[in-house]
PDB file of C-alpha atoms and ligand atoms in Angstrom:
ATOM      1  CA  MET A 159     -30.557  28.369 197.559  1.00 37.00           C
ATOM      2  CA  SER A 160     -33.114  27.527 200.234  1.00 41.00           C
ATOM      3  CA  ARG A 161     -32.648  24.322 202.214  1.00 40.00           C
ATOM      4  CA  GLU A 162     -35.805  22.913 200.682  1.00 43.00           C
ATOM      5  CA  SER A 163     -34.814  23.487 197.066  1.00 41.00           C
ATOM      6  CA  PHE A 164     -31.272  22.224 197.740  1.00 36.00           C
ATOM      7  CA  GLU A 165     -32.718  18.982 199.078  1.00 40.00           C
ATOM      8  CA  LYS A 166     -34.919  18.596 195.984  1.00 40.00           C
ATOM      9  CA  THR A 167     -31.987  18.945 193.648  1.00 38.00           C
ATOM     10  CA  ALA A 168     -29.305  17.171 195.693  1.00 38.00           C
ATOM     11  CA  PRO A 169     -28.275  13.753 194.369  1.00 40.00           C
ATOM     12  CA  ALA A 170     -29.929  10.932 196.315  1.00 42.00           C
ATOM     13  CA  ALA A 171     -26.627   9.524 197.507  1.00 47.00           C
ATOM     14  CA  ALA A 172     -25.751  12.790 199.284  1.00 51.00           C
ATOM     15  CA  SER A 173     -28.554  12.352 201.700  1.00 66.00           C
ATOM     16  CA  GLY A 174     -29.411   8.679 201.386  1.00 81.00           C
ATOM     17  CA  PHE A 175     -30.673   5.957 199.105  1.00 96.00           C
ATOM     18  CA  ILE A 176     -33.925   4.419 198.053  1.00 97.00           C
ATOM     19  CA  LEU A 177     -34.083   0.639 197.569  1.00 97.00           C
ATOM     20  CA  THR A 178     -36.892  -0.432 195.279  1.00 97.00           C
ATOM     21  CA  THR A 179     -38.429  -3.829 196.049  1.00 97.00           C
ATOM     22  CA  ARG A 180     -41.420  -5.747 194.804  1.00 96.00           C
ATOM     23  CA  HIS A 181     -43.346  -4.695 197.876  1.00 95.00           C
ATOM     24  CA  GLY A 182     -42.509  -1.024 197.983  1.00 94.00           C
ATOM     25  CA  VAL A 183     -39.433   1.062 198.730  1.00 97.00           C
ATOM     26  CA  VAL A 184     -36.973   1.075 201.588  1.00 98.00           C
ATOM     27  CA  ASP A 185     -36.519   4.783 202.209  1.00 97.00           C
ATOM     28  CA  MET A 186     -33.035   5.705 203.454  1.00 97.00           C
ATOM     29  CA  VAL A 187     -33.163   9.378 202.501  1.00 96.00           C
ATOM     30  CA  ARG A 188     -32.398  11.428 205.586  1.00 95.00           C
ATOM     31  CA  ARG A 189     -33.239   8.396 207.774  1.00 97.00           C
ATOM     32  CA  THR A 190     -31.659   5.169 208.936  1.00 98.00           C
ATOM     33  CA  ALA A 191     -33.786   2.194 207.950  1.00 98.00           C
ATOM     34  CA  ILE A 192     -34.344  -0.731 210.352  1.00 98.00           C
ATOM     35  CA  MET A 193     -34.116  -4.379 209.444  1.00 98.00           C
ATOM     36  CA  GLY A 194     -35.896  -6.483 212.083  1.00 98.00           C
ATOM     37  CA  VAL A 195     -34.508 -10.030 212.683  1.00 98.00           C
ATOM     38  CA  ILE A 196     -36.676 -13.154 212.779  1.00 97.00           C
ATOM     39  CA  ASN A 197     -34.612 -16.289 213.334  1.00 94.00           C
ATOM     40  CA  VAL A 198     -36.659 -19.423 212.589  1.00 95.00           C
ATOM     41  CA  THR A 199     -33.945 -21.633 214.042  1.00 91.00           C
ATOM     42  CA  PRO A 200     -33.380 -23.811 217.108  1.00 89.00           C
ATOM     43  CA  ASP A 201     -29.806 -22.573 217.601  1.00 84.00           C
ATOM     44  CA  SER A 202     -29.414 -18.826 216.874  1.00 82.00           C
ATOM     45  CA  PHE A 203     -27.097 -17.300 219.414  1.00 81.00           C
ATOM     46  CA  SER A 204     -29.583 -14.865 221.003  1.00 82.00           C
ATOM     47  CA  ASP A 205     -33.072 -16.132 220.203  1.00 82.00           C
ATOM     48  CA  GLY A 206     -32.653 -19.710 219.055  1.00 81.00           C
ATOM     49  CA  GLY A 207     -35.795 -21.816 219.518  1.00 81.00           C
ATOM     50  CA  ARG A 208     -38.090 -18.851 220.318  1.00 84.00           C
ATOM     51  CA  PHE A 209     -39.652 -18.528 216.860  1.00 82.00           C
ATOM     52  CA  LEU A 210     -39.464 -22.039 215.442  1.00 79.00           C
ATOM     53  CA  ASP A 211     -43.244 -22.295 215.152  1.00 91.00           C
ATOM     54  CA  ALA A 212     -44.406 -20.492 211.992  1.00 94.00           C
ATOM     55  CA  ASP A 213     -47.359 -18.763 213.663  1.00 95.00           C
ATOM     56  CA  THR A 214     -45.217 -17.505 216.524  1.00 95.00           C
ATOM     57  CA  ALA A 215     -42.548 -16.294 214.036  1.00 96.00           C
ATOM     58  CA  ALA A 216     -45.111 -14.532 211.853  1.00 97.00           C
ATOM     59  CA  ALA A 217     -46.730 -12.868 214.897  1.00 97.00           C
ATOM     60  CA  HIS A 218     -43.263 -11.699 215.958  1.00 97.00           C
ATOM     61  CA  GLY A 219     -42.692 -10.262 212.458  1.00 97.00           C
ATOM     62  CA  ALA A 220     -46.026  -8.414 212.586  1.00 97.00           C
ATOM     63  CA  ARG A 221     -45.004  -6.918 215.918  1.00 98.00           C
ATOM     64  CA  LEU A 222     -41.596  -5.829 214.576  1.00 98.00           C
ATOM     65  CA  ALA A 223     -43.332  -4.199 211.602  1.00 98.00           C
ATOM     66  CA  ALA A 224     -45.717  -2.347 213.902  1.00 98.00           C
ATOM     67  CA  GLU A 225     -42.747  -1.232 215.995  1.00 98.00           C
ATOM     68  CA  GLY A 226     -41.105   0.459 213.039  1.00 98.00           C
ATOM     69  CA  ALA A 227     -39.163  -2.144 211.043  1.00 98.00           C
ATOM     70  CA  ASP A 228     -38.643  -1.157 207.388  1.00 98.00           C
ATOM     71  CA  ILE A 229     -37.544  -4.686 206.399  1.00 98.00           C
ATOM     72  CA  LEU A 230     -38.101  -8.095 208.048  1.00 98.00           C
ATOM     73  CA  ASP A 231     -35.121 -10.452 207.748  1.00 98.00           C
ATOM     74  CA  ILE A 232     -36.112 -14.131 207.909  1.00 98.00           C
ATOM     75  CA  GLY A 233     -33.364 -16.693 208.554  1.00 97.00           C
ATOM     76  CA  GLY A 234     -33.679 -20.462 208.853  1.00 96.00           C
ATOM     77  CA  GLU A 235     -30.020 -21.378 209.417  1.00 95.00           C
ATOM     78  CA  SER A 236     -27.916 -20.008 212.228  1.00 92.00           C
ATOM     79  CA  THR A 237     -24.618 -18.424 211.231  1.00 89.00           C
ATOM     80  CA  ARG A 238     -23.298 -18.244 214.773  1.00 85.00           C
ATOM     81  CA  PRO A 239     -19.660 -19.452 215.135  1.00 82.00           C
ATOM     82  CA  GLY A 240     -19.553 -23.236 214.913  1.00 80.00           C
ATOM     83  CA  ALA A 241     -23.227 -23.590 213.883  1.00 83.00           C
ATOM     84  CA  LYS A 242     -24.148 -26.809 212.038  1.00 83.00           C
ATOM     85  CA  SER A 243     -25.225 -26.370 208.444  1.00 87.00           C
ATOM     86  CA  ILE A 244     -28.623 -27.733 207.366  1.00 94.00           C
ATOM     87  CA  THR A 245     -30.096 -28.864 204.039  1.00 96.00           C
ATOM     88  CA  ALA A 246     -31.984 -26.502 201.720  1.00 98.00           C
ATOM     89  CA  ALA A 247     -35.101 -28.630 202.245  1.00 97.00           C
ATOM     90  CA  GLU A 248     -34.931 -28.167 206.029  1.00 96.00           C
ATOM     91  CA  GLU A 249     -34.258 -24.425 205.642  1.00 97.00           C
ATOM     92  CA  ASN A 250     -37.216 -24.069 203.295  1.00 98.00           C
ATOM     93  CA  ARG A 251     -39.391 -26.018 205.712  1.00 97.00           C
ATOM     94  CA  ARG A 252     -38.557 -23.416 208.387  1.00 96.00           C
ATOM     95  CA  VAL A 253     -38.759 -20.142 206.474  1.00 97.00           C
ATOM     96  CA  LEU A 254     -41.403 -20.559 203.734  1.00 98.00           C
ATOM     97  CA  PRO A 255     -44.471 -20.852 206.029  1.00 97.00           C
ATOM     98  CA  VAL A 256     -43.317 -17.714 207.887  1.00 98.00           C
ATOM     99  CA  ILE A 257     -42.884 -15.724 204.676  1.00 98.00           C
ATOM    100  CA  GLU A 258     -46.270 -16.907 203.391  1.00 98.00           C
ATOM    101  CA  ARG A 259     -48.022 -15.959 206.642  1.00 97.00           C
ATOM    102  CA  LEU A 260     -46.374 -12.535 206.762  1.00 97.00           C
ATOM    103  CA  ARG A 261     -47.104 -11.871 203.090  1.00 97.00           C
ATOM    104  CA  ALA A 262     -50.787 -12.773 203.533  1.00 96.00           C
ATOM    105  CA  ASN A 263     -51.161  -9.838 205.938  1.00 92.00           C
ATOM    106  CA  SER A 264     -48.496  -7.300 205.112  1.00 96.00           C
ATOM    107  CA  SER A 265     -46.658  -5.610 202.278  1.00 96.00           C
ATOM    108  CA  ILE A 266     -43.493  -4.879 204.276  1.00 98.00           C
ATOM    109  CA  PRO A 267     -40.287  -5.709 202.357  1.00 98.00           C
ATOM    110  CA  ILE A 268     -38.933  -9.107 203.458  1.00 98.00           C
ATOM    111  CA  SER A 269     -35.351 -10.280 203.096  1.00 98.00           C
ATOM    112  CA  ILE A 270     -34.351 -13.914 203.118  1.00 98.00           C
ATOM    113  CA  ASP A 271     -31.153 -14.548 205.090  1.00 98.00           C
ATOM    114  CA  THR A 272     -29.628 -17.491 203.213  1.00 98.00           C
ATOM    115  CA  VAL A 273     -26.562 -18.525 201.259  1.00 97.00           C
ATOM    116  CA  LYS A 274     -28.466 -21.146 199.261  1.00 98.00           C
ATOM    117  CA  SER A 275     -29.984 -20.283 195.865  1.00 98.00           C
ATOM    118  CA  GLU A 276     -32.609 -22.989 196.295  1.00 98.00           C
ATOM    119  CA  VAL A 277     -33.870 -21.340 199.473  1.00 98.00           C
ATOM    120  CA  ALA A 278     -33.583 -17.822 197.993  1.00 98.00           C
ATOM    121  CA  ARG A 279     -35.637 -18.884 194.916  1.00 98.00           C
ATOM    122  CA  ALA A 280     -38.408 -20.494 196.966  1.00 98.00           C
ATOM    123  CA  ALA A 281     -38.448 -17.536 199.376  1.00 98.00           C
ATOM    124  CA  LEU A 282     -38.769 -15.023 196.546  1.00 98.00           C
ATOM    125  CA  GLU A 283     -41.614 -17.078 195.105  1.00 98.00           C
ATOM    126  CA  ALA A 284     -43.304 -17.071 198.486  1.00 98.00           C
ATOM    127  CA  GLY A 285     -43.149 -13.286 198.622  1.00 98.00           C
ATOM    128  CA  ALA A 286     -39.683 -12.267 199.797  1.00 98.00           C
ATOM    129  CA  ASP A 287     -38.093  -9.224 198.150  1.00 98.00           C
ATOM    130  CA  ILE A 288     -34.412  -9.094 199.071  1.00 98.00           C
ATOM    131  CA  VAL A 289     -31.650 -11.714 199.259  1.00 98.00           C
ATOM    132  CA  ASN A 290     -29.417 -11.324 202.325  1.00 98.00           C
ATOM    133  CA  ASP A 291     -26.389 -13.476 201.487  1.00 98.00           C
ATOM    134  CA  VAL A 292     -23.768 -13.521 204.267  1.00 97.00           C
ATOM    135  CA  SER A 293     -21.345 -15.186 201.842  1.00 97.00           C
ATOM    136  CA  ALA A 294     -21.655 -12.261 199.380  1.00 98.00           C
ATOM    137  CA  LEU A 295     -22.568 -14.653 196.495  1.00 98.00           C
ATOM    138  CA  ARG A 296     -19.622 -17.008 197.165  1.00 97.00           C
ATOM    139  CA  ALA A 297     -21.272 -19.989 198.899  1.00 96.00           C
ATOM    140  CA  ASP A 298     -23.531 -21.078 196.013  1.00 97.00           C
ATOM    141  CA  PRO A 299     -22.386 -20.562 192.430  1.00 96.00           C
ATOM    142  CA  ALA A 300     -26.049 -20.300 191.289  1.00 98.00           C
ATOM    143  CA  MET A 301     -26.915 -17.402 193.633  1.00 98.00           C
ATOM    144  CA  ALA A 302     -25.587 -14.524 191.563  1.00 98.00           C
ATOM    145  CA  ALA A 303     -27.462 -15.589 188.448  1.00 98.00           C
ATOM    146  CA  LEU A 304     -30.669 -16.020 190.447  1.00 98.00           C
ATOM    147  CA  VAL A 305     -30.413 -12.526 191.896  1.00 98.00           C
ATOM    148  CA  ALA A 306     -29.625 -11.063 188.462  1.00 98.00           C
ATOM    149  CA  ARG A 307     -32.502 -12.889 186.820  1.00 98.00           C
ATOM    150  CA  GLU A 308     -35.042 -11.958 189.496  1.00 98.00           C
ATOM    151  CA  GLY A 309     -33.859  -8.311 189.530  1.00 98.00           C
ATOM    152  CA  VAL A 310     -34.043  -8.133 193.335  1.00 98.00           C
ATOM    153  CA  PRO A 311     -31.812  -6.289 195.810  1.00 98.00           C
ATOM    154  CA  VAL A 312     -29.017  -8.299 197.457  1.00 98.00           C
ATOM    155  CA  VAL A 313     -26.985  -7.720 200.618  1.00 98.00           C
ATOM    156  CA  LEU A 314     -23.292  -8.581 200.110  1.00 98.00           C
ATOM    157  CA  MET A 315     -21.719  -9.255 203.493  1.00 98.00           C
ATOM    158  CA  HIS A 316     -18.041  -9.727 204.361  1.00 98.00           C
ATOM    159  CA  MET A 317     -16.981 -12.833 206.218  1.00 96.00           C
ATOM    160  CA  GLN A 318     -13.494 -14.207 206.795  1.00 94.00           C
ATOM    161  CA  GLY A 319     -13.670 -18.023 206.660  1.00 86.00           C
ATOM    162  CA  THR A 320     -16.958 -19.874 207.198  1.00 85.00           C
ATOM    163  CA  PRO A 321     -19.298 -19.926 210.200  1.00 84.00           C
ATOM    164  CA  GLN A 322     -17.626 -23.221 211.202  1.00 83.00           C
ATOM    165  CA  THR A 323     -14.108 -21.734 211.273  1.00 84.00           C
ATOM    166  CA  MET A 324     -14.437 -17.952 211.291  1.00 85.00           C
ATOM    167  CA  GLN A 325     -13.697 -17.213 214.935  1.00 83.00           C
ATOM    168  CA  GLN A 326     -10.700 -19.546 215.215  1.00 86.00           C
ATOM    169  CA  ASN A 327      -8.048 -16.922 214.542  1.00 88.00           C
ATOM    170  CA  PRO A 328      -9.340 -14.025 212.492  1.00 92.00           C
ATOM    171  CA  SER A 329      -6.471 -11.928 211.222  1.00 92.00           C
ATOM    172  CA  TYR A 330      -6.054  -8.824 209.028  1.00 96.00           C
ATOM    173  CA  GLU A 331      -3.299  -6.350 208.180  1.00 96.00           C
ATOM    174  CA  ASN A 332      -5.869  -3.552 207.955  1.00 97.00           C
ATOM    175  CA  VAL A 333      -9.382  -4.773 208.555  1.00 98.00           C
ATOM    176  CA  VAL A 334     -11.190  -1.686 207.217  1.00 98.00           C
ATOM    177  CA  GLU A 335      -9.185  -1.607 203.997  1.00 98.00           C
ATOM    178  CA  GLU A 336      -9.514  -5.376 203.463  1.00 98.00           C
ATOM    179  CA  VAL A 337     -13.256  -5.377 204.091  1.00 98.00           C
ATOM    180  CA  ALA A 338     -13.700  -2.348 201.776  1.00 98.00           C
ATOM    181  CA  ASP A 339     -11.627  -3.998 199.024  1.00 98.00           C
ATOM    182  CA  PHE A 340     -13.636  -7.240 199.336  1.00 98.00           C
ATOM    183  CA  LEU A 341     -17.020  -5.449 199.215  1.00 98.00           C
ATOM    184  CA  LYS A 342     -15.929  -3.397 196.223  1.00 98.00           C
ATOM    185  CA  GLN A 343     -14.757  -6.535 194.434  1.00 98.00           C
ATOM    186  CA  GLN A 344     -17.952  -8.492 195.137  1.00 98.00           C
ATOM    187  CA  ALA A 345     -20.070  -5.478 194.009  1.00 98.00           C
ATOM    188  CA  GLU A 346     -18.074  -5.517 190.779  1.00 98.00           C
ATOM    189  CA  LYS A 347     -18.626  -9.229 190.335  1.00 98.00           C
ATOM    190  CA  ALA A 348     -22.321  -8.691 190.938  1.00 98.00           C
ATOM    191  CA  SER A 349     -22.394  -6.048 188.281  1.00 97.00           C
ATOM    192  CA  ALA A 350     -20.510  -8.330 185.863  1.00 98.00           C
ATOM    193  CA  VAL A 351     -23.268 -10.936 186.100  1.00 97.00           C
ATOM    194  CA  GLY A 352     -26.011  -8.378 185.529  1.00 98.00           C
ATOM    195  CA  ILE A 353     -27.043  -7.325 189.025  1.00 98.00           C
ATOM    196  CA  ALA A 354     -27.989  -3.614 188.876  1.00 98.00           C
ATOM    197  CA  ALA A 355     -25.787  -1.346 191.013  1.00 97.00           C
ATOM    198  CA  ASP A 356     -29.021   0.079 192.506  1.00 96.00           C
ATOM    199  CA  ASN A 357     -29.770  -3.365 193.884  1.00 98.00           C
ATOM    200  CA  VAL A 358     -26.516  -3.808 195.797  1.00 98.00           C
ATOM    201  CA  VAL A 359     -26.263  -3.263 199.614  1.00 98.00           C
ATOM    202  CA  ILE A 360     -22.941  -3.828 201.384  1.00 98.00           C
ATOM    203  CA  ASP A 361     -22.264  -4.992 204.899  1.00 98.00           C
ATOM    204  CA  PRO A 362     -18.941  -5.359 206.848  1.00 98.00           C
ATOM    205  CA  GLY A 363     -20.247  -8.468 208.640  1.00 98.00           C
ATOM    206  CA  ILE A 364     -19.727  -7.540 212.286  1.00 98.00           C
ATOM    207  CA  GLY A 365     -18.671 -10.689 214.173  1.00 96.00           C
ATOM    208  CA  PHE A 366     -18.071 -12.784 211.057  1.00 96.00           C
ATOM    209  CA  GLY A 367     -14.386 -13.711 211.313  1.00 95.00           C
ATOM    210  CA  LYS A 368     -13.533 -10.688 213.432  1.00 96.00           C
ATOM    211  CA  ASN A 369     -12.220 -10.254 216.971  1.00 96.00           C
ATOM    212  CA  LEU A 370     -13.233  -7.422 219.303  1.00 97.00           C
ATOM    213  CA  ASP A 371     -10.653  -4.993 217.913  1.00 97.00           C
ATOM    214  CA  HIS A 372     -11.615  -5.791 214.332  1.00 98.00           C
ATOM    215  CA  ASN A 373     -15.283  -5.127 215.086  1.00 98.00           C
ATOM    216  CA  LEU A 374     -14.476  -1.838 216.799  1.00 98.00           C
ATOM    217  CA  ALA A 375     -12.175  -0.787 213.940  1.00 98.00           C
ATOM    218  CA  LEU A 376     -14.952  -1.531 211.428  1.00 98.00           C
ATOM    219  CA  LEU A 377     -17.538   0.468 213.364  1.00 98.00           C
ATOM    220  CA  ARG A 378     -15.060   3.338 213.515  1.00 98.00           C
ATOM    221  CA  GLY A 379     -14.215   2.904 209.864  1.00 98.00           C
ATOM    222  CA  LEU A 380     -17.768   2.916 208.484  1.00 98.00           C
ATOM    223  CA  PRO A 381     -17.293   6.230 206.663  1.00 98.00           C
ATOM    224  CA  SER A 382     -14.703   4.486 204.411  1.00 98.00           C
ATOM    225  CA  LEU A 383     -17.265   1.787 203.608  1.00 98.00           C
ATOM    226  CA  ALA A 384     -20.069   4.300 203.037  1.00 98.00           C
ATOM    227  CA  ALA A 385     -17.717   6.063 200.569  1.00 97.00           C
ATOM    228  CA  LEU A 386     -17.982   3.041 198.255  1.00 98.00           C
ATOM    229  CA  GLY A 387     -21.334   4.498 197.214  1.00 97.00           C
ATOM    230  CA  PHE A 388     -23.724   1.645 198.092  1.00 98.00           C
ATOM    231  CA  PRO A 389     -26.289   1.561 200.893  1.00 98.00           C
ATOM    232  CA  LEU A 390     -24.473   0.298 203.956  1.00 98.00           C
ATOM    233  CA  LEU A 391     -26.057  -2.242 206.314  1.00 98.00           C
ATOM    234  CA  VAL A 392     -24.651  -2.940 209.784  1.00 98.00           C
ATOM    235  CA  GLY A 393     -25.693  -5.783 212.084  1.00 98.00           C
ATOM    236  CA  ALA A 394     -24.224  -5.491 215.590  1.00 98.00           C
ATOM    237  CA  SER A 395     -27.318  -6.356 217.586  1.00 98.00           C
ATOM    238  CA  ARG A 396     -26.624  -8.590 220.663  1.00 97.00           C
ATOM    239  CA  LYS A 397     -23.332  -9.730 219.171  1.00 97.00           C
ATOM    240  CA  ALA A 398     -20.477 -11.263 221.170  1.00 96.00           C
ATOM    241  CA  PHE A 399     -18.250  -8.151 220.995  1.00 98.00           C
ATOM    242  CA  ILE A 400     -20.912  -6.303 223.004  1.00 98.00           C
ATOM    243  CA  GLY A 401     -20.926  -9.189 225.470  1.00 98.00           C
ATOM    244  CA  ARG A 402     -17.127  -9.025 225.672  1.00 98.00           C
ATOM    245  CA  ILE A 403     -17.137  -5.320 226.463  1.00 98.00           C
ATOM    246  CA  LEU A 404     -19.955  -5.506 229.036  1.00 98.00           C
ATOM    247  CA  ASP A 405     -19.311  -9.081 230.261  1.00 98.00           C
ATOM    248  CA  LEU A 406     -23.000  -9.841 229.721  1.00 98.00           C
ATOM    249  CA  GLY A 407     -24.936 -12.615 227.972  1.00 96.00           C
ATOM    250  CA  PRO A 408     -27.093 -12.124 224.834  1.00 95.00           C
ATOM    251  CA  ASP A 409     -30.248 -11.332 226.843  1.00 95.00           C
ATOM    252  CA  GLU A 410     -28.485  -8.426 228.547  1.00 97.00           C
ATOM    253  CA  ARG A 411     -27.089  -6.700 225.480  1.00 98.00           C
ATOM    254  CA  LEU A 412     -29.929  -4.318 224.602  1.00 98.00           C
ATOM    255  CA  GLU A 413     -28.263  -1.082 225.735  1.00 98.00           C
ATOM    256  CA  GLY A 414     -24.927  -2.054 224.186  1.00 98.00           C
ATOM    257  CA  SER A 415     -26.748  -2.937 220.953  1.00 98.00           C
ATOM    258  CA  LEU A 416     -28.474   0.469 220.919  1.00 98.00           C
ATOM    259  CA  ALA A 417     -25.131   2.204 221.449  1.00 98.00           C
ATOM    260  CA  ALA A 418     -23.687   0.245 218.498  1.00 98.00           C
ATOM    261  CA  ALA A 419     -26.716   0.983 216.313  1.00 98.00           C
ATOM    262  CA  VAL A 420     -26.420   4.706 217.009  1.00 98.00           C
ATOM    263  CA  ALA A 421     -22.649   4.651 216.389  1.00 98.00           C
ATOM    264  CA  ALA A 422     -23.305   2.792 213.117  1.00 98.00           C
ATOM    265  CA  ALA A 423     -25.884   5.360 211.996  1.00 98.00           C
ATOM    266  CA  LEU A 424     -23.589   8.279 212.824  1.00 98.00           C
ATOM    267  CA  GLY A 425     -20.814   6.496 210.974  1.00 98.00           C
ATOM    268  CA  GLY A 426     -22.898   6.322 207.809  1.00 97.00           C
ATOM    269  CA  ALA A 427     -24.953   3.131 208.013  1.00 98.00           C
ATOM    270  CA  ASN A 428     -28.158   3.323 205.974  1.00 98.00           C
ATOM    271  CA  ILE A 429     -29.751   0.150 207.426  1.00 98.00           C
ATOM    272  CA  VAL A 430     -29.212  -1.393 210.842  1.00 98.00           C
ATOM    273  CA  ARG A 431     -30.143  -5.020 211.494  1.00 98.00           C
ATOM    274  CA  VAL A 432     -31.626  -5.368 214.968  1.00 98.00           C
ATOM    275  CA  HIS A 433     -33.571  -7.765 217.186  1.00 98.00           C
ATOM    276  CA  ASP A 434     -35.134  -5.063 219.370  1.00 98.00           C
ATOM    277  CA  VAL A 435     -36.952  -2.858 216.849  1.00 98.00           C
ATOM    278  CA  LYS A 436     -39.013  -0.666 219.176  1.00 98.00           C
ATOM    279  CA  GLN A 437     -35.994   0.432 221.190  1.00 98.00           C
ATOM    280  CA  ALA A 438     -33.745   0.801 218.144  1.00 98.00           C
ATOM    281  CA  ALA A 439     -36.374   2.956 216.380  1.00 98.00           C
ATOM    282  CA  ARG A 440     -36.395   5.389 219.306  1.00 98.00           C
ATOM    283  CA  ALA A 441     -32.614   5.505 219.539  1.00 98.00           C
ATOM    284  CA  LEU A 442     -32.239   5.949 215.781  1.00 98.00           C
ATOM    285  CA  ARG A 443     -34.755   8.777 215.598  1.00 97.00           C
ATOM    286  CA  VAL A 444     -32.436  10.719 217.898  1.00 97.00           C
ATOM    287  CA  ALA A 445     -29.389   9.642 215.893  1.00 98.00           C
ATOM    288  CA  ASP A 446     -31.136  10.709 212.686  1.00 97.00           C
ATOM    289  CA  ALA A 447     -31.946  14.107 214.132  1.00 97.00           C
ATOM    290  CA  LEU A 448     -28.225  14.529 214.904  1.00 97.00           C
ATOM    291  CA  ARG A 449     -27.259  13.184 211.503  1.00 96.00           C
ATOM    292  CA  PHE A 450     -29.750  14.909 209.203  1.00 95.00           C
ATOM    293  CA  GLY A 451     -31.419  17.629 211.342  1.00 93.00           C
ATOM    294  CA  ALA A 452     -34.545  17.483 213.441  1.00 88.00           C
ATOM    295  CA  PRO A 453     -37.723  16.540 211.618  1.00 81.00           C
ATOM    296  CA  GLU A 454     -39.661  19.652 210.692  1.00 75.00           C
ATOM    297  CA  ARG A 455     -42.924  18.739 212.352  1.00 66.00           C
ATOM    298  CA  LEU A 456     -42.485  17.081 215.680  1.00 63.00           C
ATOM    299  CA  GLU A 457     -45.692  15.807 217.154  1.00 65.00           C
ATOM    300  CA  THR A 458     -44.772  16.578 220.731  1.00 67.00           C
ATOM    301  CA  ARG A 459     -46.741  15.736 223.814  1.00 70.00           C
ATOM    302  CA  HIS A 460     -43.755  15.959 226.130  1.00 72.00           C
ATOM    303  CA  ALA A 461     -41.491  18.931 226.783  1.00 65.00           C
TER     304      ALA A 461
HETATM  305  N1  HH2 B 673     -25.699 -11.256 211.331  1.00 71.50           N
HETATM  306  C1  HH2 B 673     -26.315 -12.434 211.566  1.00 71.50           C
HETATM  307  C2  HH2 B 673     -27.066 -13.067 210.614  1.00 71.50           C
HETATM  308  N2  HH2 B 673     -27.235 -12.504 209.403  1.00 71.50           N
HETATM  309  N3  HH2 B 673     -26.858 -10.711 207.885  1.00 71.50           N
HETATM  310  C3  HH2 B 673     -26.297  -9.545 207.605  1.00 71.50           C
HETATM  311  N4  HH2 B 673     -26.464  -8.975 206.390  1.00 71.50           N
HETATM  312  N5  HH2 B 673     -25.501  -8.907 208.517  1.00 71.50           N
HETATM  313  C4  HH2 B 673     -25.278  -9.407 209.754  1.00 71.50           C
HETATM  314  O1  HH2 B 673     -24.530  -8.784 210.570  1.00 71.50           O
HETATM  315  C5  HH2 B 673     -25.878 -10.676 210.094  1.00 71.50           C
HETATM  316  C6  HH2 B 673     -26.691 -11.291 209.111  1.00 71.50           C
HETATM  317  C7  HH2 B 673     -26.093 -13.062 212.914  1.00 71.50           C
HETATM  318  O2  HH2 B 673     -27.074 -12.684 213.826  1.00 71.50           O
HETATM  319  P1  HH2 B 673     -28.400 -13.567 214.156  1.00 71.50           P
HETATM  320  O3  HH2 B 673     -29.260 -13.728 212.961  1.00 71.50           O
HETATM  321  O4  HH2 B 673     -29.112 -12.937 215.303  1.00 71.50           O
HETATM  322  O5  HH2 B 673     -27.880 -14.948 214.667  1.00 71.50           O
HETATM  323  P2  HH2 B 673     -27.756 -16.377 214.021  1.00 71.50           P
HETATM  324  O6  HH2 B 673     -26.849 -16.281 212.842  1.00 71.50           O
HETATM  325  O7  HH2 B 673     -27.143 -17.197 215.138  1.00 71.50           O
HETATM  326  O8  HH2 B 673     -29.118 -16.849 213.617  1.00 71.50           O
END
């Protein structure tokens, strides 16, 4: 069988996934998709305060889309260790104008990074497509039913503890097995409330109740998570474990973040969540060539 006809008949999961959203598909077939981060917060660990103004945040989102983002992830509440929680009204006040502005000019899939169903509902109404719930449907008992009713994709992320407590003393017997068991269990719960399996994305939650060794073990163990059969999202961008390895602050973690993104892609991630889209897109194109083969038509100006 020729390579071409094999690819046409191969099951999607063998070479990737397609996530269908209200504003088009996220194509993860033979490519790693990029989720670009927009934090509309005063206190996010790497870019807090930079995009609090809705126009600035929307302009940043448009830039990330032009640089190659497949999804824009909008968050109004920081989840950094020890972050203060805010009300749904305040979170809505931050994120909704940004979603509305982006939606007025673009049809890029947008995810709302929230654990609150009230924020998710308003964001979906304003034009968001995907719910990115770092509590994996545990923080708000109304979230699962909302996602099921709306029929939208949801990211289920693993976290030990809460953002207030998670870095106090994270501990596991076997972090990869425990995270895999948790994600499997939450995906089953999602299915039990009527969320389609095709709409589930899983995420090990790098840095969420994990020390340096746990994060490294998870990045090494991604093939076991990919084997669960759901699209796998990994967010390592600018995180503290990179700072620990390099002894550098959040502004100096680009190269470490790119190394982690490439490692994640080669380990089986289907989506990487990054702050620096342009640079990640270049790194991931090379990773994807290693992973899936070089693209057939390279438009080459440089030898
Ligand atoms: N990481 C952060 C926030 N949301 N969502 C998913 N699915 N996976 C992640 O790894 C993840 C996430 C933390 O990063 P950031 O948004 O830059 O910081 P903050 O939470 O301080 O706003």
